[in-house]
PDB file of C-alpha atoms in Angstrom:
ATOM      1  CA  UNK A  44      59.478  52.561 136.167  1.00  0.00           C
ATOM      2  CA  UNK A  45      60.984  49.144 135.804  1.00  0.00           C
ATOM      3  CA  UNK A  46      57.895  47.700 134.682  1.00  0.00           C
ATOM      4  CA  UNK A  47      57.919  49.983 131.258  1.00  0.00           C
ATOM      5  CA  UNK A  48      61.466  49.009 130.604  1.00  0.00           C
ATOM      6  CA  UNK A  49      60.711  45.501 131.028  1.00  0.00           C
ATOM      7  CA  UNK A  50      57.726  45.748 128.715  1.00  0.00           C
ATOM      8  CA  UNK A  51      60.083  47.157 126.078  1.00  0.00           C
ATOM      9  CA  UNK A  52      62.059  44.016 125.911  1.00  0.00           C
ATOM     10  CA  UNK A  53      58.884  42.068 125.239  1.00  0.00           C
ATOM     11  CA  UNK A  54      57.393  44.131 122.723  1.00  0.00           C
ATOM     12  CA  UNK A  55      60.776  43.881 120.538  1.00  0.00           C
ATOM     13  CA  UNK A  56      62.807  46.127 120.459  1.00  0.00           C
ATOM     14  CA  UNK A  57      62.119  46.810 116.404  1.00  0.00           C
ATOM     15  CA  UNK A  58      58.254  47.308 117.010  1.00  0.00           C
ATOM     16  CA  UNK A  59      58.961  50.334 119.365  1.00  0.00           C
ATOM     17  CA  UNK A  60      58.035  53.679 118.103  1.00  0.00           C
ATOM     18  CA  UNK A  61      60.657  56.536 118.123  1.00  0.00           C
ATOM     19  CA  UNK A  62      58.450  58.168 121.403  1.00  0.00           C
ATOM     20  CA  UNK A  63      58.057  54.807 123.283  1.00  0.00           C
ATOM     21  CA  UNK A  64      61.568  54.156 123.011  1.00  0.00           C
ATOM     22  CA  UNK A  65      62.928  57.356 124.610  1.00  0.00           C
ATOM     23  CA  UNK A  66      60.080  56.906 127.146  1.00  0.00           C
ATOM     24  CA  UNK A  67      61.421  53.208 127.855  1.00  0.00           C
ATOM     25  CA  UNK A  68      65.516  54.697 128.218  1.00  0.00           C
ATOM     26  CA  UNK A  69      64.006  57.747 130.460  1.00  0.00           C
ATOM     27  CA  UNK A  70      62.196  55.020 132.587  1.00  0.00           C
ATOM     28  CA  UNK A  71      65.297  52.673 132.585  1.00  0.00           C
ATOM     29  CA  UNK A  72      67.865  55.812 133.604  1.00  0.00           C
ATOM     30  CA  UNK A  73      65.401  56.650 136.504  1.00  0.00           C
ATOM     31  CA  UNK A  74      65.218  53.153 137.323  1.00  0.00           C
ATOM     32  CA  UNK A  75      69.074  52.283 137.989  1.00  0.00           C
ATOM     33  CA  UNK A  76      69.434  56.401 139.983  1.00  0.00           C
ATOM     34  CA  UNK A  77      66.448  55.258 142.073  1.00  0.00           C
ATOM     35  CA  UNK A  78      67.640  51.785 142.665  1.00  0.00           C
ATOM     36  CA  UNK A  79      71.046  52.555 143.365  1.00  0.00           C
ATOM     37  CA  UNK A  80      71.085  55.868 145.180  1.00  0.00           C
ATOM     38  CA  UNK A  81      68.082  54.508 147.175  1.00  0.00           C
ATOM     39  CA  UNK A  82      70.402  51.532 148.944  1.00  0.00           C
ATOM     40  CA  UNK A  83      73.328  54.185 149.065  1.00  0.00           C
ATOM     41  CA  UNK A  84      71.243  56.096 151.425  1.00  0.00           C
ATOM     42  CA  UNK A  85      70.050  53.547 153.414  1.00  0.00           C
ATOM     43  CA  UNK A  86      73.724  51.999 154.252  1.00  0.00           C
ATOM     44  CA  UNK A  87      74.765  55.661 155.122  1.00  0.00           C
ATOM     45  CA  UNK A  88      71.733  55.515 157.633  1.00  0.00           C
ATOM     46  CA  UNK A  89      72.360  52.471 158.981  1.00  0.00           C
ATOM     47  CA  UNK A  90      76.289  53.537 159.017  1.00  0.00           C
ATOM     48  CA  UNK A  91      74.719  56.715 161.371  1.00  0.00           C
ATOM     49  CA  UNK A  92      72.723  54.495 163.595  1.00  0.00           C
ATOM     50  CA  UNK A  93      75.832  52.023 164.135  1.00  0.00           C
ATOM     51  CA  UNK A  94      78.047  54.868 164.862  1.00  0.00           C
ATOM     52  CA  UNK A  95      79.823  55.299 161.372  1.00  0.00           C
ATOM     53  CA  UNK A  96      79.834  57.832 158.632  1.00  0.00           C
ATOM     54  CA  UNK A  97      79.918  56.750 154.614  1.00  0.00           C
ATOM     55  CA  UNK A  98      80.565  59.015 152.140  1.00  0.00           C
ATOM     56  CA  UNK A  99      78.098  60.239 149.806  1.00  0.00           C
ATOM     57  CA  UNK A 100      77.612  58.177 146.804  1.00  0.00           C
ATOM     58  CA  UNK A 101      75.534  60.300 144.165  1.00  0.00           C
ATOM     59  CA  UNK A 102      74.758  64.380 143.898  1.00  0.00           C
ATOM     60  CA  UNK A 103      72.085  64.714 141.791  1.00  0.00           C
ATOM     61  CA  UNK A 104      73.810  63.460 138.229  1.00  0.00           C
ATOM     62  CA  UNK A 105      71.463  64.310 136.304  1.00  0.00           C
ATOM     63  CA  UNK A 106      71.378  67.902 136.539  1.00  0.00           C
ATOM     64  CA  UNK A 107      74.787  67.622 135.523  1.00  0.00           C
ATOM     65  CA  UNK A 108      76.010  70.289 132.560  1.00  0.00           C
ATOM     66  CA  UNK A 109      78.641  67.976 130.666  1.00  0.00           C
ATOM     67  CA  UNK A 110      79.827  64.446 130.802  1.00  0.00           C
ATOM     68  CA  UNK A 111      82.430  65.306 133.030  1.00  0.00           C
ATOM     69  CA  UNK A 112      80.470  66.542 135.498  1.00  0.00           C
ATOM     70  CA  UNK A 113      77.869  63.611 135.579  1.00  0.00           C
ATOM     71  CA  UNK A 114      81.138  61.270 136.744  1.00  0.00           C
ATOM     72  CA  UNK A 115      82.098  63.509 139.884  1.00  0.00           C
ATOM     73  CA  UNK A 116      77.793  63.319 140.661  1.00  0.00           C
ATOM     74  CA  UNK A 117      77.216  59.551 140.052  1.00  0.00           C
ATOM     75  CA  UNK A 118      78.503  56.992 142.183  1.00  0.00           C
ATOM     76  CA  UNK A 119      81.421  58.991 143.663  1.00  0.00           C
ATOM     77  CA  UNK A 120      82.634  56.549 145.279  1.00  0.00           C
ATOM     78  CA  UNK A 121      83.741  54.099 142.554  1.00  0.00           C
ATOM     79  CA  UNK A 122      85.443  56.743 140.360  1.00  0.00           C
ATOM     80  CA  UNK A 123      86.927  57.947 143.196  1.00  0.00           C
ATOM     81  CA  UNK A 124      88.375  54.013 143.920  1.00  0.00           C
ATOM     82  CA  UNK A 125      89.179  54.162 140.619  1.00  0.00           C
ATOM     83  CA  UNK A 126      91.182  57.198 140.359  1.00  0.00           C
ATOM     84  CA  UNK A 127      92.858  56.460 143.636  1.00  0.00           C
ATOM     85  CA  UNK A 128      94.183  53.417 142.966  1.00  0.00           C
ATOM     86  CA  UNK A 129      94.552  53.312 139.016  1.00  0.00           C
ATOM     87  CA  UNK A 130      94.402  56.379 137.139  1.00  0.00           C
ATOM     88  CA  UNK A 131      96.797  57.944 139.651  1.00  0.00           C
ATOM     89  CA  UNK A 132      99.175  55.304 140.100  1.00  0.00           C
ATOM     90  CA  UNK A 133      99.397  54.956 135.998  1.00  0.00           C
ATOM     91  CA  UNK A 134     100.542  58.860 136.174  1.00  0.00           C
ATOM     92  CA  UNK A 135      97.046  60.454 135.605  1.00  0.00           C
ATOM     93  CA  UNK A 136      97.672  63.549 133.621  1.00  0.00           C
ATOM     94  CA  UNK A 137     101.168  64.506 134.963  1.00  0.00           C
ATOM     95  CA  UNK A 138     102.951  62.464 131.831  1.00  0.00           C
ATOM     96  CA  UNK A 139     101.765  64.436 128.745  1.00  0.00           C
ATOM     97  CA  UNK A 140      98.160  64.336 126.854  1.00  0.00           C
ATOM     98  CA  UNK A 141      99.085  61.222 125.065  1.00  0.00           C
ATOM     99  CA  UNK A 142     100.016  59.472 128.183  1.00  0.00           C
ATOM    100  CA  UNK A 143      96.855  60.837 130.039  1.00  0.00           C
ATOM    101  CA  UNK A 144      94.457  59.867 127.350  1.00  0.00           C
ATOM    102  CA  UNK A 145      96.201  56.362 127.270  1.00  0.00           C
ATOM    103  CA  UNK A 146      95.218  56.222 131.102  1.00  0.00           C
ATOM    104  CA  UNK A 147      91.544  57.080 130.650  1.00  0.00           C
ATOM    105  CA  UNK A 148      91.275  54.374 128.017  1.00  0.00           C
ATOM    106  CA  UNK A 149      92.511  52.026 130.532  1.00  0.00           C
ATOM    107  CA  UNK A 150      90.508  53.121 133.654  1.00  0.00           C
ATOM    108  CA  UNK A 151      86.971  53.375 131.656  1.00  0.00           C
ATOM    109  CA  UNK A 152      87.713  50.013 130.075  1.00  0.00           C
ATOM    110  CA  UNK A 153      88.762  48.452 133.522  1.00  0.00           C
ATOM    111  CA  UNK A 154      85.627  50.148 134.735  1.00  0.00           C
ATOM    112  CA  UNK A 155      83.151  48.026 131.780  1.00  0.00           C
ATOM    113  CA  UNK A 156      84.621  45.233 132.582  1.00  0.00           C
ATOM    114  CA  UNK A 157      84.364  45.678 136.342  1.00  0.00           C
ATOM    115  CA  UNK A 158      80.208  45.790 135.920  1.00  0.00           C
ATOM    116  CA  UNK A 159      80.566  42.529 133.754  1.00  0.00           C
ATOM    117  CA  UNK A 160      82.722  40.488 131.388  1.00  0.00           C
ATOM    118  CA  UNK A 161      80.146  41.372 128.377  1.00  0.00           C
ATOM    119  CA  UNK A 162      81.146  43.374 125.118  1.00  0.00           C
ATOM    120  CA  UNK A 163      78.619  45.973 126.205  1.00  0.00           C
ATOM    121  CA  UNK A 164      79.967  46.556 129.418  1.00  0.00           C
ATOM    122  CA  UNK A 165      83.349  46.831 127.645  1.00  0.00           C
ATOM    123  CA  UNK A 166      81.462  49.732 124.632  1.00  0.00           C
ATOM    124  CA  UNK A 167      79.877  51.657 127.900  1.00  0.00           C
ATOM    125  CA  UNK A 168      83.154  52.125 129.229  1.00  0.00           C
ATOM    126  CA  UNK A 169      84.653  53.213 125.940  1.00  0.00           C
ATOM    127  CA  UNK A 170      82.090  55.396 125.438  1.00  0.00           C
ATOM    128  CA  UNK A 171      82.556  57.214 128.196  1.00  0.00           C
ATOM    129  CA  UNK A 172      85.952  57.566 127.589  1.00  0.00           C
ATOM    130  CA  UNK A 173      85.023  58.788 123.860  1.00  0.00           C
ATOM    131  CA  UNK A 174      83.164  61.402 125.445  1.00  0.00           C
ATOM    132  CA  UNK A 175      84.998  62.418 128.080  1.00  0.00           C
ATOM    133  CA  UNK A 176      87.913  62.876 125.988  1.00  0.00           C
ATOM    134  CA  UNK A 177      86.464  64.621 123.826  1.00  0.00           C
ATOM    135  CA  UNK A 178      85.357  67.144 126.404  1.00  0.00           C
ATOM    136  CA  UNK A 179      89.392  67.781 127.604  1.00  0.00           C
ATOM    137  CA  UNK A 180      90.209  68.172 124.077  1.00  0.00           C
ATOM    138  CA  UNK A 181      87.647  71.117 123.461  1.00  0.00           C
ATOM    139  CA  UNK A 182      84.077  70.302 124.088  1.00  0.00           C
ATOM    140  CA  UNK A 183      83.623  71.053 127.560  1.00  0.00           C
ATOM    141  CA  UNK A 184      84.934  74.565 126.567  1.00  0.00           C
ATOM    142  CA  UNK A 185      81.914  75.142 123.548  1.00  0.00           C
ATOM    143  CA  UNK A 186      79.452  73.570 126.178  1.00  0.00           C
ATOM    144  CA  UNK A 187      80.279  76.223 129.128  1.00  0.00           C
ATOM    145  CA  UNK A 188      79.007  78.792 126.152  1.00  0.00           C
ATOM    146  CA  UNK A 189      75.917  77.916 126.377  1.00  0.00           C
ATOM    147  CA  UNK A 190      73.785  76.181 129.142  1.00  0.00           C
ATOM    148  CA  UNK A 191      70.824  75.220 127.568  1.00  0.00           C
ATOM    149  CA  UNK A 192      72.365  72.960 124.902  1.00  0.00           C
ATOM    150  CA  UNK A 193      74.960  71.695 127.701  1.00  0.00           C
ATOM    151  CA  UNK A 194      72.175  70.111 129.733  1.00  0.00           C
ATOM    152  CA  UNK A 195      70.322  69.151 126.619  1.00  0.00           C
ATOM    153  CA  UNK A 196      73.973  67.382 125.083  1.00  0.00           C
ATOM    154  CA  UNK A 197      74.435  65.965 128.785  1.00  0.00           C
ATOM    155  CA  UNK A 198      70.907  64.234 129.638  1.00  0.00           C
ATOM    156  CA  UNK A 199      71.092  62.590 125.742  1.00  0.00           C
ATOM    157  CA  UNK A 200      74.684  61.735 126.708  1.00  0.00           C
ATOM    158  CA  UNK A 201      73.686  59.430 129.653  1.00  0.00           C
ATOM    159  CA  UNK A 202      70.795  58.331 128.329  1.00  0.00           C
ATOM    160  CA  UNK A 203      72.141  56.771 125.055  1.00  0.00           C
ATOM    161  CA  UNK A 204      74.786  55.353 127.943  1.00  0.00           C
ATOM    162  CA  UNK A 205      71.951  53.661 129.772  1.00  0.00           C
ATOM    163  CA  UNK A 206      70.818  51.720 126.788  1.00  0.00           C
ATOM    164  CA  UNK A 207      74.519  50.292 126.324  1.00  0.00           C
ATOM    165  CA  UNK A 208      74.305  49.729 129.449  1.00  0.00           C
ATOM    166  CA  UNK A 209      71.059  47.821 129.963  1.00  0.00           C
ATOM    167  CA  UNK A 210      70.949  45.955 126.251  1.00  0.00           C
ATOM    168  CA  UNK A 211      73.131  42.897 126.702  1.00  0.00           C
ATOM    169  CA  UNK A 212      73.254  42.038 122.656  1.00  0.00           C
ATOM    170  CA  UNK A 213      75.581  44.294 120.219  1.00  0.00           C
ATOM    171  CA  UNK A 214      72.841  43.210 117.766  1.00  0.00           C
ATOM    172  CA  UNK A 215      70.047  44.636 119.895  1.00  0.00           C
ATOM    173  CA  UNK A 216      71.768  48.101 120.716  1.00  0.00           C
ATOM    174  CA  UNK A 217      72.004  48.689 116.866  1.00  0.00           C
ATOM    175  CA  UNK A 218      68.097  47.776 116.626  1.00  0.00           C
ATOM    176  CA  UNK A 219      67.377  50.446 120.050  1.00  0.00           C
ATOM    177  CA  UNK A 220      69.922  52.574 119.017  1.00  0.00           C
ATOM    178  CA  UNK A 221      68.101  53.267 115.066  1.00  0.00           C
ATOM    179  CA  UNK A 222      63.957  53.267 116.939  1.00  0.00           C
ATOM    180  CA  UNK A 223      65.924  56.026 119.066  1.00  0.00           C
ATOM    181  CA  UNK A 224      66.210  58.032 115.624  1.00  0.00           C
ATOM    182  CA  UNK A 225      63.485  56.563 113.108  1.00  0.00           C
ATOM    183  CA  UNK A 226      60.864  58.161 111.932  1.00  0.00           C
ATOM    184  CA  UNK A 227      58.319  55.987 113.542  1.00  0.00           C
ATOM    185  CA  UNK A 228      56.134  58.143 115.282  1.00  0.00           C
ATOM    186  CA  UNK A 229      52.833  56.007 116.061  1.00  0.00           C
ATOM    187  CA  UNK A 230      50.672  56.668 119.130  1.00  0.00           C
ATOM    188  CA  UNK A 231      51.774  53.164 121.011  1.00  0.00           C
ATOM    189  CA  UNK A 232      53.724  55.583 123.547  1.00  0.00           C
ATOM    190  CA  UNK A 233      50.342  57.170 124.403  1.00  0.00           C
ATOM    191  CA  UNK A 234      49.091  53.666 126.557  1.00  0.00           C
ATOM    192  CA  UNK A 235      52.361  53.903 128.654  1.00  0.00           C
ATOM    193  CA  UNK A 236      52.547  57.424 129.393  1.00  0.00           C
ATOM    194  CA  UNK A 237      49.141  57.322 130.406  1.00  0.00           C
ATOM    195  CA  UNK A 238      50.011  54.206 133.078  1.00  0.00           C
ATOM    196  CA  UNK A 239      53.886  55.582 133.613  1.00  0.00           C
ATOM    197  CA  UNK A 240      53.481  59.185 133.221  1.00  0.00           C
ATOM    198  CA  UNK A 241      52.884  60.154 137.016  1.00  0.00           C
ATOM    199  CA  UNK A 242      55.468  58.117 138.091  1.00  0.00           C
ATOM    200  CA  UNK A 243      58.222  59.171 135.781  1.00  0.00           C
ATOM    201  CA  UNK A 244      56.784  62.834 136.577  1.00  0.00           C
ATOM    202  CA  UNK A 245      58.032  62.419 140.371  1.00  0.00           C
ATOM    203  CA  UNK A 246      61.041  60.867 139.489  1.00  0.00           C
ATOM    204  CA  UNK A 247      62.172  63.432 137.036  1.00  0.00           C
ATOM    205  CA  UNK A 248      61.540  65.811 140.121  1.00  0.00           C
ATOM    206  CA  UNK A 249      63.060  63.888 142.877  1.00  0.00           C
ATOM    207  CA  UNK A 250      66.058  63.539 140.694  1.00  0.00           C
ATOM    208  CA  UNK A 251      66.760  67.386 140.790  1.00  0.00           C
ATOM    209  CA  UNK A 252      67.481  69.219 144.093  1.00  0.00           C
ATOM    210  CA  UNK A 253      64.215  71.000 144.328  1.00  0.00           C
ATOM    211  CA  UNK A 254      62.449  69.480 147.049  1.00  0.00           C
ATOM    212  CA  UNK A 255      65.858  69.350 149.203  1.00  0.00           C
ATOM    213  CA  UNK A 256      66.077  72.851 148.365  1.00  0.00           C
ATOM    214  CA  UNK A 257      62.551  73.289 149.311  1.00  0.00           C
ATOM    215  CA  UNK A 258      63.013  71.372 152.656  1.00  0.00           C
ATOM    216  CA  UNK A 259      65.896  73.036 154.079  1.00  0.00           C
ATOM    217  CA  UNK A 260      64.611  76.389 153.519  1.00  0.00           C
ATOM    218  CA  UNK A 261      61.999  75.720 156.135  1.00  0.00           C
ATOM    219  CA  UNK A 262      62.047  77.002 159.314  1.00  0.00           C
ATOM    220  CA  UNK A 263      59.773  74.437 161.150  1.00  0.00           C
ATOM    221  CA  UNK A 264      60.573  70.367 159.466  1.00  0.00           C
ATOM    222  CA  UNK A 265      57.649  69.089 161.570  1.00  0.00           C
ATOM    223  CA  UNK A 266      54.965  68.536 159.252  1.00  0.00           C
ATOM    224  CA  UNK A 267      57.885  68.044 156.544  1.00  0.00           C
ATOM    225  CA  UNK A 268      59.191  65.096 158.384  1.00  0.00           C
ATOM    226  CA  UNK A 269      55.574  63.557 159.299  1.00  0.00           C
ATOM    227  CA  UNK A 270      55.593  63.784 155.350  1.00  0.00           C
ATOM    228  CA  UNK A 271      57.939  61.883 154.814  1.00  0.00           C
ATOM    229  CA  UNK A 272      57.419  59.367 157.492  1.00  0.00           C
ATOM    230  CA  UNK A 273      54.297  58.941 155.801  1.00  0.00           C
ATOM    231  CA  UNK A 274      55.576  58.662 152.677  1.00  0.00           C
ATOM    232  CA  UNK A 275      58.030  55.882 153.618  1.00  0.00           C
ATOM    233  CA  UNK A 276      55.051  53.637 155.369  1.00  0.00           C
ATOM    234  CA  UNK A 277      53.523  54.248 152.500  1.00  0.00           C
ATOM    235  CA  UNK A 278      56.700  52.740 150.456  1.00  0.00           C
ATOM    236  CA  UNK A 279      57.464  49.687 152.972  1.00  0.00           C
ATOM    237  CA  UNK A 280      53.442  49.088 152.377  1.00  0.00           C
ATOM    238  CA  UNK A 281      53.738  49.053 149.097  1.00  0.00           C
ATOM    239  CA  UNK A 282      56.909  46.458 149.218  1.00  0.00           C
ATOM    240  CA  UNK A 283      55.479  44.059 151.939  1.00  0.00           C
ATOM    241  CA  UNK A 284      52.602  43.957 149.402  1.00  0.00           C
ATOM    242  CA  UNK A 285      54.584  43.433 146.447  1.00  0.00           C
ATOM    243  CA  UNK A 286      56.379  40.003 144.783  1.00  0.00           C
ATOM    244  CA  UNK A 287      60.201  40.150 145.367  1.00  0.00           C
ATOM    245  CA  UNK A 288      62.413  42.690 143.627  1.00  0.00           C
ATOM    246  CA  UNK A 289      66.320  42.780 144.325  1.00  0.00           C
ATOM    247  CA  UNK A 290      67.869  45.630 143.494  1.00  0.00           C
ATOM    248  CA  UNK A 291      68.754  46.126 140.439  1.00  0.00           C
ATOM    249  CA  UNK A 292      72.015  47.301 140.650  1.00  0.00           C
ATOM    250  CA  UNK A 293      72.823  44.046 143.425  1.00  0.00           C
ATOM    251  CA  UNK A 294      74.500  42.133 140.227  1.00  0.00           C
ATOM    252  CA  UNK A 295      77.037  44.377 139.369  1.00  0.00           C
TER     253      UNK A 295
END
């Protein structure tokens, strides 16, 4: 999944087609869960073995049904720092709606700026607190109406995050931000789905609660954990065999 974000950045960004670029932000937003949840759950497991017990960092964001939700699901432990020890102590929503929206502009901008001193670390978090705004005002409200078009408004949400995220230059958001939305509909997506499209397949399913779902339902987790066993052989193959690759997620 990495590899088909990276190959967006070296096409240019202005030669994508409208498909291939929604198929590089879906690749890039899989990507960062992936890379991130994945070393959550391997310092709660090593917290088990040693005796201790971390808190869980991410529940399934991206089945989220508004904005609002997504931030209690992804990395729960950060905006739970964060509220803690800033949005509370700045009186949180206890001093009036001007006062409370004053305090979400300065958590989500203290929260760009903690992933980076860039200007589009500094946008993300505004963003975010566009959005989530938005939803107290009356938003979340219309979106509770209907489910469908709450997932659909949530998923473009974060993804159109993700690029702000991940696109370093103001200049080059604008140019990913307008393939997002052109009218350029060649068949240059077709190469990458075909090399990508199995992999993003499984990680558009492992990002929903199915399997787990699946898994504790039954009775006998024998074969189910020889599964996975093999599975993860399979994955610490695959790494000893492969060239380095920090996390991504490491530099923030």
């Amino acid at each position: 999944m990495g590899g088909l974000w990276n190959d967006m950045a070296q096409i240019g960004y202005a030669k994508l087609s409208m498909p291939l670029a929604w198929l590089g932000l879906l690749s890039y937003s899989l990507q960062i869960y992936f890379d991130f949840n994945g070393y959550s759950l391997m310092a709660i497991g090593l917290g088990k073995m040693l005796g201790f017990d971390f808190p869980q960092n991410f529940n399934f964001p991206y089945i989220s049904k508004s904005v609002s939700e997504y931030w209690k699901r992804w990395h729960i432990t950060l905006s739970t720092w964060f509220k803690d020890y800033l949005y509370i102590p700045l009186g949180g929503n206890r001093k009036g709606k001007l006062r409370t929206f004053l305090n979400m502009f300065i958590v989500w901008s203290v929260t760009g700026l903690w992933h980076g001193a860039s200007w589009n670390f500094v946008f993300w978090g505004i963003y975010f607190f566009v959005l989530l705004s938005l939803e107290k005002l009356f938003l979340k409200k219309w979106l509770e109406k209907n489910i469908i078009l709450s997932r659909i408004y949530t998923i473009l949400a974060i993804l159109l995050g993700w690029m702000i995220f991940a696109i370093t230059e103001l200049k080059d958001i604008g140019i990913y931000f307008g393939r997002l939305f052109s009218l350029n509909i060649t068949n240059d997506w077709v190469y990458y789905l075909r090399n990508y499209g199995i992999v993003l397949a499984i990680g558009i399913l492992l990002s929903t609660p199915f399997l787990k779902k699946w898994y504790d339902r039954q009775e006998n987790k024998v074969l189910c954990n020889l599964l996975l066993l093999l599975i993860f052989l399979l994955s610490i193959a695959y790494l000893v065999d492969a060239a380095y690759n920090p996390f991504l997620y490491f530099r923030f």
